[in-house]
Amino acid sequence: MEERIEIGEEKEQDFIQFVKNIILNTLKVEVGRRLSAAGMKKMEPYLARDVEQVANAVSFCVGPDAPILEVKYHSIDSISEKFGTLHGEHLVRAISSAVQGTSFLRRVLPVGVIVGSSLAALRNHFVVVTEHDHGQTEVLTLSQAKISGEKDLGKASGAEIHQTPVENARLDSSVNRKGRVLG
């Protein structure tokens, strides 16, 4: 039997930052693949800001007030097991809505690539499920993560989503759990 424990605000912030870093690192890889194309280097600072916006949206989606099925708060440093279960629909809506609010990222990468790579990265650390009409949950596969082109996916524009920008963020820099740029 699993024991659920109350966690302090510091652990919640570590958890949120952990999720944010997963998305930041994943999207940096995807954008980096496209940056080698001619003319893309000029957009790098704008893309870094857009990537940050999407990462903030996802971390807000899985934050303390988010619709999470369950999360086991172990030490984030020991990544030998999945941390918990997340709702795939909420993640897809948050990512899609954040991408719709970007200026440059959606021109460089299709929304499906952004959603797919983000879900794949999150699935390394969490079980991502979808909920059926009858309240049953099942593991979300990437083919089930359908993206709609509608503007009103998450009922929030990218500007309305919780944003805490990283100072001097670049696509070739790493961000630690405290949001500080490394390298």
mmCIF file of C-alpha atoms in Angstrom:
data_model
loop_
_atom_site.group_PDB
_atom_site.id
_atom_site.type_symbol
_atom_site.label_atom_id
_atom_site.label_comp_id
_atom_site.label_asym_id
_atom_site.label_seq_id
_atom_site.Cartn_x
_atom_site.Cartn_y
_atom_site.Cartn_z
ATOM 1 C CA MET A 1 0.000 0.000 0.000
ATOM 2 C CA GLU A 2 1.356 3.404 -0.970
ATOM 3 C CA GLU A 3 1.494 6.135 1.583
ATOM 4 C CA ARG A 4 0.590 9.668 0.562
ATOM 5 C CA ILE A 5 2.367 12.416 2.394
ATOM 6 C CA GLU A 6 1.819 16.134 2.644
ATOM 7 C CA ILE A 7 4.606 18.141 1.130
ATOM 8 C CA GLY A 8 5.884 21.579 1.870
ATOM 9 C CA GLU A 9 5.930 24.549 -0.462
ATOM 10 C CA GLU A 10 9.625 24.046 -1.224
ATOM 11 C CA LYS A 11 9.027 20.495 -2.497
ATOM 12 C CA GLU A 12 6.074 21.726 -4.588
ATOM 13 C CA GLN A 13 8.310 24.343 -6.173
ATOM 14 C CA ASP A 14 10.994 21.706 -6.816
ATOM 15 C CA PHE A 15 8.370 19.517 -8.475
ATOM 16 C CA ILE A 16 7.060 22.368 -10.643
ATOM 17 C CA GLN A 17 10.604 23.356 -11.625
ATOM 18 C CA PHE A 18 11.418 19.713 -12.400
ATOM 19 C CA VAL A 19 8.490 19.505 -14.843
ATOM 20 C CA LYS A 20 9.438 22.866 -16.348
ATOM 21 C CA ASN A 21 13.012 21.683 -16.917
ATOM 22 C CA ILE A 22 11.763 18.513 -18.632
ATOM 23 C CA ILE A 23 9.806 20.617 -21.125
ATOM 24 C CA LEU A 24 12.579 23.225 -21.550
ATOM 25 C CA ASN A 25 15.192 20.586 -22.332
ATOM 26 C CA THR A 26 12.899 18.670 -24.688
ATOM 27 C CA LEU A 27 11.881 21.725 -26.683
ATOM 28 C CA LYS A 28 15.467 23.006 -26.841
ATOM 29 C CA VAL A 29 16.425 19.771 -28.591
ATOM 30 C CA GLU A 30 13.537 20.029 -31.067
ATOM 31 C CA VAL A 31 14.172 23.717 -31.797
ATOM 32 C CA GLY A 32 17.914 23.058 -32.052
ATOM 33 C CA ARG A 33 17.246 20.635 -34.884
ATOM 34 C CA ARG A 34 15.530 23.409 -36.822
ATOM 35 C CA LEU A 35 17.911 26.242 -35.876
ATOM 36 C CA SER A 36 20.608 24.968 -38.184
ATOM 37 C CA ALA A 37 18.491 26.116 -41.111
ATOM 38 C CA ALA A 38 19.525 29.424 -42.648
ATOM 39 C CA GLY A 39 17.901 32.458 -41.081
ATOM 40 C CA MET A 40 16.796 30.675 -37.919
ATOM 41 C CA LYS A 41 19.654 32.033 -35.799
ATOM 42 C CA LYS A 42 18.059 35.489 -35.863
ATOM 43 C CA MET A 43 14.974 34.066 -34.174
ATOM 44 C CA GLU A 44 16.883 32.301 -31.382
ATOM 45 C CA PRO A 45 16.170 34.855 -28.597
ATOM 46 C CA TYR A 46 12.492 34.929 -29.523
ATOM 47 C CA LEU A 47 12.330 31.155 -29.681
ATOM 48 C CA ALA A 48 13.930 30.904 -26.239
ATOM 49 C CA ARG A 49 11.179 33.134 -24.851
ATOM 50 C CA ASP A 50 8.488 31.062 -26.593
ATOM 51 C CA VAL A 51 9.970 27.791 -25.292
ATOM 52 C CA GLU A 52 9.990 29.302 -21.802
ATOM 53 C CA GLN A 53 6.323 30.238 -22.208
ATOM 54 C CA VAL A 54 5.345 26.665 -23.114
ATOM 55 C CA ALA A 55 7.407 25.220 -20.248
ATOM 56 C CA ASN A 56 5.737 27.629 -17.822
ATOM 57 C CA ALA A 57 2.300 26.599 -19.074
ATOM 58 C CA VAL A 58 3.034 22.906 -18.551
ATOM 59 C CA SER A 59 4.565 23.433 -15.112
ATOM 60 C CA PHE A 60 1.516 25.516 -14.165
ATOM 61 C CA CYS A 61 -0.712 22.706 -15.468
ATOM 62 C CA VAL A 62 0.928 20.211 -13.090
ATOM 63 C CA GLY A 63 1.350 22.683 -10.227
ATOM 64 C CA PRO A 64 -0.200 22.422 -6.756
ATOM 65 C CA ASP A 65 -3.714 23.436 -7.894
ATOM 66 C CA ALA A 66 -3.655 21.372 -11.067
ATOM 67 C CA PRO A 67 -5.851 18.396 -11.888
ATOM 68 C CA ILE A 68 -3.309 15.671 -11.118
ATOM 69 C CA LEU A 69 -4.596 12.193 -10.424
ATOM 70 C CA GLU A 70 -1.816 11.351 -8.033
ATOM 71 C CA VAL A 71 1.769 12.311 -7.510
ATOM 72 C CA LYS A 72 4.230 10.502 -5.320
ATOM 73 C CA TYR A 73 6.629 13.058 -3.915
ATOM 74 C CA HIS A 74 9.882 11.224 -3.589
ATOM 75 C CA SER A 75 13.251 12.765 -3.954
ATOM 76 C CA ILE A 76 13.365 14.181 -7.466
ATOM 77 C CA ASP A 77 17.056 13.337 -7.561
ATOM 78 C CA SER A 78 16.296 9.596 -7.561
ATOM 79 C CA ILE A 79 14.592 9.037 -10.898
ATOM 80 C CA SER A 80 14.292 5.255 -10.709
ATOM 81 C CA GLU A 81 10.482 5.184 -10.721
ATOM 82 C CA LYS A 82 7.570 7.171 -12.088
ATOM 83 C CA PHE A 83 6.519 10.071 -9.882
ATOM 84 C CA GLY A 84 2.798 9.795 -10.412
ATOM 85 C CA THR A 85 -0.042 10.048 -12.882
ATOM 86 C CA LEU A 86 -0.962 13.088 -14.974
ATOM 87 C CA HIS A 87 -4.042 13.823 -17.099
ATOM 88 C CA GLY A 88 -3.016 13.789 -20.750
ATOM 89 C CA GLU A 89 -5.926 15.957 -21.897
ATOM 90 C CA HIS A 90 -4.938 18.758 -19.543
ATOM 91 C CA LEU A 91 -1.345 18.582 -20.726
ATOM 92 C CA VAL A 92 -2.350 18.645 -24.399
ATOM 93 C CA ARG A 93 -4.628 21.649 -23.814
ATOM 94 C CA ALA A 94 -1.982 23.543 -21.850
ATOM 95 C CA ILE A 95 0.741 22.905 -24.421
ATOM 96 C CA SER A 96 -1.505 23.661 -27.393
ATOM 97 C CA SER A 97 -2.831 26.852 -25.845
ATOM 98 C CA ALA A 98 0.660 28.047 -24.948
ATOM 99 C CA VAL A 99 1.930 27.316 -28.465
ATOM 100 C CA GLN A 100 -0.999 29.262 -29.946
ATOM 101 C CA GLY A 101 0.152 32.235 -27.862
ATOM 102 C CA THR A 102 3.699 32.140 -29.232
ATOM 103 C CA SER A 103 4.953 34.166 -32.149
ATOM 104 C CA PHE A 104 7.951 32.225 -33.404
ATOM 105 C CA LEU A 105 7.823 28.700 -31.970
ATOM 106 C CA ARG A 106 4.663 27.759 -33.853
ATOM 107 C CA ARG A 107 6.336 28.884 -37.107
ATOM 108 C CA VAL A 108 9.379 26.702 -36.484
ATOM 109 C CA LEU A 109 7.762 23.540 -35.097
ATOM 110 C CA PRO A 110 4.330 22.040 -35.737
ATOM 111 C CA VAL A 111 2.081 21.888 -32.671
ATOM 112 C CA GLY A 112 1.988 18.098 -32.965
ATOM 113 C CA VAL A 113 5.775 17.850 -32.674
ATOM 114 C CA ILE A 114 5.753 20.099 -29.619
ATOM 115 C CA VAL A 115 2.939 18.150 -27.941
ATOM 116 C CA GLY A 116 4.376 14.767 -28.901
ATOM 117 C CA SER A 117 7.906 15.450 -27.723
ATOM 118 C CA SER A 118 6.626 17.047 -24.502
ATOM 119 C CA LEU A 119 4.349 14.095 -23.706
ATOM 120 C CA ALA A 120 7.133 11.636 -24.510
ATOM 121 C CA ALA A 121 9.517 13.453 -22.163
ATOM 122 C CA LEU A 122 6.921 13.596 -19.381
ATOM 123 C CA ARG A 123 6.179 9.886 -19.836
ATOM 124 C CA ASN A 124 9.782 9.149 -18.874
ATOM 125 C CA HIS A 125 8.937 10.346 -15.352
ATOM 126 C CA PHE A 126 5.133 10.093 -15.075
ATOM 127 C CA VAL A 127 2.279 7.883 -16.171
ATOM 128 C CA VAL A 128 0.194 9.997 -18.566
ATOM 129 C CA VAL A 129 -3.449 8.897 -18.777
ATOM 130 C CA THR A 130 -6.611 9.888 -20.576
ATOM 131 C CA GLU A 131 -10.056 9.775 -18.997
ATOM 132 C CA HIS A 132 -13.023 8.236 -20.797
ATOM 133 C CA ASP A 133 -16.642 9.294 -20.428
ATOM 134 C CA HIS A 134 -17.230 6.698 -17.716
ATOM 135 C CA GLY A 135 -14.485 7.979 -15.438
ATOM 136 C CA GLN A 136 -12.098 5.196 -16.400
ATOM 137 C CA THR A 137 -8.522 6.123 -17.044
ATOM 138 C CA GLU A 138 -6.111 4.556 -19.471
ATOM 139 C CA VAL A 139 -2.542 5.283 -20.424
ATOM 140 C CA LEU A 140 -2.376 7.932 -23.150
ATOM 141 C CA THR A 141 -0.497 6.946 -26.263
ATOM 142 C CA LEU A 142 0.928 9.603 -28.531
ATOM 143 C CA SER A 143 -1.502 8.651 -31.294
ATOM 144 C CA GLN A 144 -4.391 9.456 -28.950
ATOM 145 C CA ALA A 145 -3.115 12.976 -28.291
ATOM 146 C CA LYS A 146 -5.153 14.656 -30.982
ATOM 147 C CA ILE A 147 -4.486 18.316 -31.583
ATOM 148 C CA SER A 148 -7.202 20.715 -32.613
ATOM 149 C CA GLY A 149 -6.429 23.873 -34.508
ATOM 150 C CA GLU A 150 -8.972 25.799 -32.446
ATOM 151 C CA LYS A 151 -7.728 28.906 -30.695
ATOM 152 C CA ASP A 152 -9.785 28.279 -27.520
ATOM 153 C CA LEU A 153 -8.160 25.016 -26.440
ATOM 154 C CA GLY A 154 -7.242 25.927 -22.903
ATOM 155 C CA LYS A 155 -9.416 29.018 -22.453
ATOM 156 C CA ALA A 156 -6.232 30.933 -21.717
ATOM 157 C CA SER A 157 -3.872 32.728 -24.013
ATOM 158 C CA GLY A 158 -0.150 32.360 -23.629
ATOM 159 C CA ALA A 159 -0.010 35.759 -21.928
ATOM 160 C CA GLU A 160 -2.510 34.645 -19.286
ATOM 161 C CA ILE A 161 -0.537 31.570 -18.321
ATOM 162 C CA HIS A 162 1.663 31.730 -15.246
ATOM 163 C CA GLN A 163 5.012 32.991 -16.450
ATOM 164 C CA THR A 164 8.268 33.261 -14.578
ATOM 165 C CA PRO A 165 10.907 33.953 -17.237
ATOM 166 C CA VAL A 166 14.446 32.800 -16.754
ATOM 167 C CA GLU A 167 16.961 35.648 -16.890
ATOM 168 C CA ASN A 168 19.090 35.658 -20.036
ATOM 169 C CA ALA A 169 17.730 32.328 -21.276
ATOM 170 C CA ARG A 170 19.176 30.993 -24.506
ATOM 171 C CA LEU A 171 18.401 27.795 -26.323
ATOM 172 C CA ASP A 172 21.927 26.482 -25.801
ATOM 173 C CA SER A 173 21.859 27.076 -22.031
ATOM 174 C CA SER A 174 20.670 24.746 -19.288
ATOM 175 C CA VAL A 175 18.420 25.768 -16.431
ATOM 176 C CA ASN A 176 18.733 24.314 -12.934
ATOM 177 C CA ARG A 177 15.796 23.534 -10.643
ATOM 178 C CA LYS A 178 15.877 27.013 -9.152
ATOM 179 C CA GLY A 179 15.417 28.605 -12.597
ATOM 180 C CA ARG A 180 18.991 29.843 -12.860
ATOM 181 C CA VAL A 181 20.773 29.665 -16.196
ATOM 182 C CA LEU A 182 23.816 27.391 -16.261
ATOM 183 C CA GLY A 183 26.615 27.819 -18.777
#
